C-alpha positions as semicolon CSV with decimal commas, in nm:
position;residue;x (nm);y (nm);z (nm)
1;M;-3,234;-0,597;2,854
2;A;-3,031;-0,736;2,557
3;H;-2,682;-0,831;2,649
4;A;-2,373;-0,719;2,446
5;S;-2,300;-1,058;2,333
6;D;-2,664;-1,083;2,189
7;T;-2,644;-0,773;2,004
8;G;-2,314;-0,868;1,843
9;R;-2,471;-1,207;1,748
10;Q;-2,787;-1,071;1,574
11;P;-2,576;-0,928;1,277
12;K;-2,390;-1,236;1,234
13;E;-2,711;-1,458;1,248
14;E;-2,868;-1,243;0,985
15;F;-2,582;-1,250;0,756
16;L;-2,553;-1,638;0,764
17;R;-2,956;-1,652;0,687
18;A;-2,882;-1,446;0,382
19;M;-2,604;-1,649;0,251
20;H;-2,782;-1,978;0,342
21;A;-3,092;-1,831;0,168
22;L;-2,887;-1,764;-0,159
23;Q;-2,722;-2,092;-0,152
24;A;-3,067;-2,303;-0,096
25;I;-3,260;-2,108;-0,390
26;S;-2,951;-2,138;-0,600
27;D;-2,922;-2,528;-0,558
28;H;-3,311;-2,584;-0,559
29;T;-3,308;-2,372;-0,915
30;L;-3,030;-2,582;-1,037
31;Q;-3,190;-2,913;-0,943
32;V;-3,528;-2,808;-1,114
33;A;-3,337;-2,691;-1,413
34;S;-3,083;-2,977;-1,490
35;P;-3,320;-3,253;-1,605
36;I;-3,526;-3,008;-1,808
37;L;-3,211;-2,881;-1,984
38;E;-3,107;-3,234;-2,081
39;H;-3,407;-3,255;-2,328
40;P;-3,356;-3,060;-2,659
41;G;-3,704;-2,908;-2,621
42;G;-3,546;-2,576;-2,549
43;L;-3,582;-2,335;-2,223
44;G;-3,957;-2,358;-2,171
45;L;-4,099;-2,006;-2,142
46;L;-3,740;-1,841;-2,058
47;T;-3,654;-1,577;-2,333
48;G;-3,390;-1,418;-2,436
49;S;-3,457;-1,113;-2,238
50;H;-3,494;-1,330;-1,946
51;L;-3,160;-1,460;-1,966
52;H;-2,991;-1,134;-2,026
53;H;-3,182;-0,980;-1,733
54;L;-3,063;-1,301;-1,513
55;A;-2,700;-1,237;-1,641
56;R;-2,711;-0,868;-1,539
57;Q;-2,838;-0,927;-1,201
58;S;-2,617;-1,225;-1,111
59;R;-2,291;-1,017;-1,240
60;G;-2,431;-0,755;-0,979
61;L;-2,481;-1,000;-0,704
62;C;-2,145;-1,161;-0,775
63;V;-1,986;-0,827;-0,733
64;E;-2,165;-0,753;-0,424
65;L;-2,096;-1,088;-0,268
66;D;-1,714;-1,020;-0,346
67;H;-1,704;-0,700;-0,169
68;V;-1,895;-0,842;0,132
69;G;-1,618;-1,102;0,125
70;Q;-1,369;-0,848;0,111
71;L;-1,522;-0,651;0,418
72;L;-1,520;-0,971;0,643
73;Q;-1,133;-0,953;0,609
74;F;-1,069;-0,608;0,717
75;Q;-1,130;-0,378;1,025
76;Q;-1,131;-0,009;1,021
77;D;-0,968;0,239;1,282
78;R;-0,821;-0,018;1,518
79;L;-0,508;0,149;1,658
80;L;-0,290;-0,114;1,820
81;R;0,015;0,138;1,922
82;R;0,152;0,492;1,876
83;I;0,502;0,556;1,832
84;P;0,636;0,894;1,912
85;T;0,901;1,058;1,685
86;P;1,134;1,348;1,736
87;G;0,976;1,512;1,431
88;G;0,785;1,484;1,141
89;V;0,834;1,160;0,955
90;R;0,954;1,211;0,600
91;G;1,031;0,836;0,485
92;L;0,883;0,514;0,619
93;H;0,993;0,144;0,550
94;C;0,921;-0,179;0,742
95;S;1,128;-0,496;0,670
96;L;0,996;-0,840;0,651
97;D;1,132;-0,904;0,990
98;G;0,946;-0,616;1,139
99;T;1,217;-0,360;1,160
100;L;1,102;0,001;1,104
101;Y;1,325;0,249;0,917
102;L;1,262;0,610;0,962
103;T;1,382;0,950;0,807
104;F;1,286;1,291;0,966
105;D;1,210;1,649;0,861
106;E;1,491;1,817;1,055
107;S;1,718;1,499;1,179
108;P;2,011;1,383;0,969
109;C;1,997;1,028;1,044
110;I;1,793;0,688;0,969
111;Q;1,634;0,587;1,313
112;I;1,580;0,196;1,328
113;L;1,323;0,072;1,568
114;D;1,124;-0,253;1,622
115;L;0,754;-0,238;1,615
116;S;0,720;-0,194;1,990
117;G;0,904;0,149;1,941
118;H;1,233;0,039;2,100
119;S;1,536;0,202;1,911
120;L;1,774;-0,062;1,782
121;H;2,021;0,140;1,597
122;S;2,055;0,479;1,406
123;L;2,244;0,564;1,086
124;P;2,395;0,921;1,090
125;C;2,342;1,080;0,753
126;S;2,671;1,246;0,688
127;L;2,913;1,288;0,394
128;P;3,269;1,375;0,399
129;G;3,298;1,763;0,325
130;P;2,950;1,866;0,286
131;G;2,861;1,698;0,629
132;A;2,506;1,602;0,750
133;F;2,198;1,592;0,534
134;V;1,836;1,531;0,571
135;S;1,707;1,241;0,360
136;E;1,382;1,248;0,199
137;D;1,284;0,882;0,200
138;V;1,430;0,550;0,293
139;T;1,409;0,182;0,130
140;V;1,579;-0,145;0,221
141;T;1,655;-0,444;0,027
142;G;1,580;-0,806;0,155
143;S;1,973;-0,838;0,221
144;G;1,967;-0,529;0,405
145;L;2,088;-0,275;0,204
146;V;1,982;0,095;0,282
147;L;1,916;0,349;0,016
148;V;1,820;0,709;0,102
149;S;1,719;1,011;-0,165
150;S;1,824;1,362;-0,080
151;L;1,692;1,662;-0,251
152;V;1,991;1,912;-0,122
153;H;2,243;1,674;-0,273
154;R;1,995;1,580;-0,553
155;A;2,095;1,224;-0,525
156;V;2,033;0,887;-0,383
157;F;2,295;0,727;-0,160
158;A;2,360;0,359;-0,039
159;F;2,489;0,292;0,299
160;H;2,812;0,066;0,257
161;H;2,954;-0,177;0,520
162;F;3,309;-0,243;0,442
163;S;3,353;-0,476;0,687
164;K;3,124;-0,621;0,977
165;A;3,379;-0,415;1,200
166;S;3,347;-0,101;1,014
167;K;3,097;0,172;1,080
168;G;3,035;0,204;0,686
169;E;2,980;0,512;0,492
170;W;2,743;0,644;0,230
171;V;2,824;0,597;-0,104
172;K;2,642;0,808;-0,391
173;I;2,455;0,577;-0,679
174;L;2,319;0,853;-0,900
175;T;2,212;1,211;-0,936
176;F;1,861;1,323;-1,001
177;A;1,686;1,654;-1,026
178;S;1,472;1,599;-0,710
179;P;1,461;1,260;-0,589
180;R;1,187;1,209;-0,310
181;G;1,000;0,846;-0,307
182;L;1,200;0,530;-0,307
183;G;1,095;0,190;-0,335
184;V;1,208;-0,186;-0,448
185;D;1,021;-0,379;-0,721
186;A;0,927;-0,734;-0,750
187;L;1,253;-0,796;-0,961
188;G;1,464;-0,601;-0,678
189;R;1,507;-0,308;-0,898
190;F;1,526;0,031;-0,736
191;L;1,260;0,303;-0,782
192;V;1,308;0,675;-0,758
193;A;1,030;0,916;-0,782
194;D;1,192;1,229;-0,957
195;Y;0,928;1,503;-0,825
196;A;1,022;1,816;-1,036
197;S;1,097;1,630;-1,357
198;G;0,783;1,433;-1,354
199;L;0,975;1,064;-1,369
200;V;1,034;0,750;-1,203
201;H;1,367;0,577;-1,275
202;S;1,425;0,210;-1,229
203;F;1,790;0,061;-1,199
204;S;1,971;-0,240;-1,048
205;L;2,297;-0,221;-0,846
206;S;2,615;-0,446;-0,902
207;S;2,804;-0,569;-0,606
208;S;3,052;-0,265;-0,664
209;F;2,744;-0,025;-0,615
210;K;2,734;0,066;-0,979
211;A;2,385;0,144;-1,122
212;L;2,290;-0,088;-1,389
213;G;1,991;-0,062;-1,670
214;L;1,868;0,257;-1,569
215;T;1,515;0,317;-1,739
216;T;1,293;0,609;-1,685
217;V;0,900;0,663;-1,710
218;S;0,809;1,015;-1,793
219;G;0,496;1,200;-1,807
220;L;0,420;1,228;-1,427
221;C;0,283;1,510;-1,240
222;G;0,478;1,568;-0,911
223;P;0,555;1,200;-0,814
224;R;0,567;1,165;-0,450
225;Y;0,581;0,797;-0,340
226;V;0,654;0,509;-0,538
227;S;0,612;0,125;-0,419
228;N;0,594;-0,202;-0,604
229;S;0,262;-0,327;-0,729
230;P;0,125;-0,657;-0,772
231;D;0,205;-0,744;-1,140
232;G;0,574;-0,660;-1,100
233;G;0,536;-0,301;-1,182
234;F;0,513;-0,022;-0,975
235;V;0,273;0,232;-0,810
236;V;0,331;0,599;-0,781
237;S;0,130;0,894;-0,598
238;E;0,133;1,230;-0,769
239;E;0,103;1,562;-0,594
240;C;-0,278;1,646;-0,546
241;G;-0,351;1,416;-0,830
242;D;-0,412;1,055;-0,888
243;V;-0,235;0,730;-0,803
244;R;-0,068;0,575;-1,148
245;L;-0,008;0,202;-1,211
246;F;0,275;0,062;-1,442
247;G;0,313;-0,284;-1,539
248;H;0,626;-0,509;-1,510
249;A;0,757;-0,363;-1,845
250;H;0,695;-0,005;-1,744
251;Q;0,360;-0,005;-1,973
252;P;0,094;0,242;-1,829
253;L;-0,215;0,055;-1,682
254;G;-0,412;0,365;-1,583
255;S;-0,479;0,490;-1,233
256;L;-0,673;0,386;-0,907
257;G;-0,885;0,725;-0,926
258;S;-0,991;0,628;-1,269
259;R;-1,043;0,225;-1,240
260;F;-1,236;0,287;-0,893
261;Q;-1,374;0,618;-0,949
262;H;-1,219;0,742;-0,638
263;P;-1,167;1,071;-0,571
264;F;-0,831;1,176;-0,422
265;G;-0,739;1,480;-0,245
266;N;-0,344;1,465;-0,218
267;P;-0,249;1,117;-0,216
268;A;0,094;1,054;-0,026
269;G;0,218;0,709;0,086
270;V;0,167;0,388;-0,108
271;C;0,248;0,021;-0,059
272;T;0,118;-0,314;-0,155
273;D;0,047;-0,606;0,099
274;A;0,071;-0,988;0,062
275;Q;-0,249;-1,016;-0,080
276;D;-0,194;-0,790;-0,375
277;N;-0,389;-0,506;-0,210
278;I;-0,271;-0,152;-0,283
279;I;-0,291;0,086;0,031
280;V;-0,271;0,474;-0,021
281;A;-0,261;0,747;0,230
282;D;-0,431;1,063;0,148
283;E;-0,290;1,351;0,318
284;Q;-0,587;1,595;0,255
285;H;-0,850;1,357;0,330
286;K;-0,676;1,245;0,648
287;E;-0,760;0,859;0,583
288;V;-0,602;0,525;0,444
289;T;-0,777;0,321;0,180
290;L;-0,719;-0,022;0,052
291;F;-0,786;-0,072;-0,329
292;P;-0,807;-0,483;-0,381
293;P;-0,737;-0,646;-0,724
294;T;-1,132;-0,684;-0,756
295;G;-1,406;-0,527;-0,577
296;A;-1,456;-0,170;-0,406
297;P;-1,212;0,001;-0,227
298;V;-1,213;-0,025;0,170
299;R;-1,151;0,261;0,392
300;L;-0,904;0,129;0,656
301;V;-0,837;0,447;0,848
302;S;-1,113;0,715;0,854
303;K;-1,023;0,899;1,203
304;G;-0,759;0,998;1,423
305;L;-0,486;1,109;1,153
306;Q;-0,385;1,469;1,124
307;R;-0,155;1,442;0,811
308;P;-0,065;1,108;0,716
309;T;0,217;1,058;0,466
310;G;0,394;0,739;0,464
311;V;0,249;0,388;0,473
312;A;0,393;0,028;0,511
313;C;0,256;-0,307;0,593
314;A;0,389;-0,540;0,838
315;S;0,319;-0,921;0,922
316;H;-0,007;-1,027;1,104
317;G;-0,237;-0,770;0,920
318;R;-0,073;-0,493;1,064
319;L;-0,064;-0,123;0,890
320;L;0,183;0,132;0,958
321;V;0,114;0,503;0,909
322;A;0,341;0,799;0,950
323;D;0,123;1,098;1,086
324;N;0,333;1,419;1,024
325;G;0,092;1,633;1,188
326;D;0,108;1,427;1,518
327;N;0,493;1,331;1,524
328;C;0,452;0,968;1,536
329;V;0,385;0,656;1,367
330;K;0,034;0,467;1,429
331;I;0,022;0,103;1,405
332;F;-0,342;-0,056;1,326
333;K;-0,471;-0,373;1,270
334;Y;-0,630;-0,400;0,936
335;Q;-0,667;-0,756;0,853
336;R;-0,854;-1,022;1,086
């Protein structure tokens, strides 16, 4: 009877044999060809059609090997922890230090947790006069400034501490028709997905909480979630549509669906990891997929999700998924 360790070893040995065989035949061909190519006699019996065929085959093999290298880096469906929440999670943000910020369907507050699920703090969402409000999404800058979006008030608010001893208050930054997803790009500009208007807004904040340099990208169909993208621009998901890409100057760069020939159901949360991979939660297909800078998409979570909405990356190859159908945040290990 074969031991489990033997069963696990066999695929690894097969992979290594295949890689060594490719390396050996490539090295041998180069050794044979090098002295011949130094002579002016040409390429022997090799014709142009041979070379074109070789070029096509080698390009395909390079793409396949690149994909194999990517698959070696990732893991699928490896659930580490499940953090129960008091209701459906609307907004999800994870800071570089591993602090988790959550907004909920029916709770007018920002819950702040560590990645073990322990509560660290809570920020009530309340305004003088109108009172409590429910936030759509939340984002946090590297300096700790918290921004939330509110559909009811049609505005984006920032939490302002007047001093270390004060409790602080929410300050209205800008009003929009229907602000939903929030993000921060590589230059520190805030991003707002304006759902009904089909817009994404970008702006900076002064020290006095004044919005500066407001710019707008139009022509989107129900923009939901927005995040920074690898080239300094942003990526935005569209309701029951595609995931659109924009460059650092907000120039359109196509979409993930067309670039990878990937059929989305209802793309929701989006984020970018430290290796410039774009990660997308699909609410309809109940899965999470990674789109690398090169190579084919990799499905990171294929089962165990009921209604994935927000996603965020954390250190040590961890992926956070807000599962609105299961009232929890699920933490997966997706990188080795």
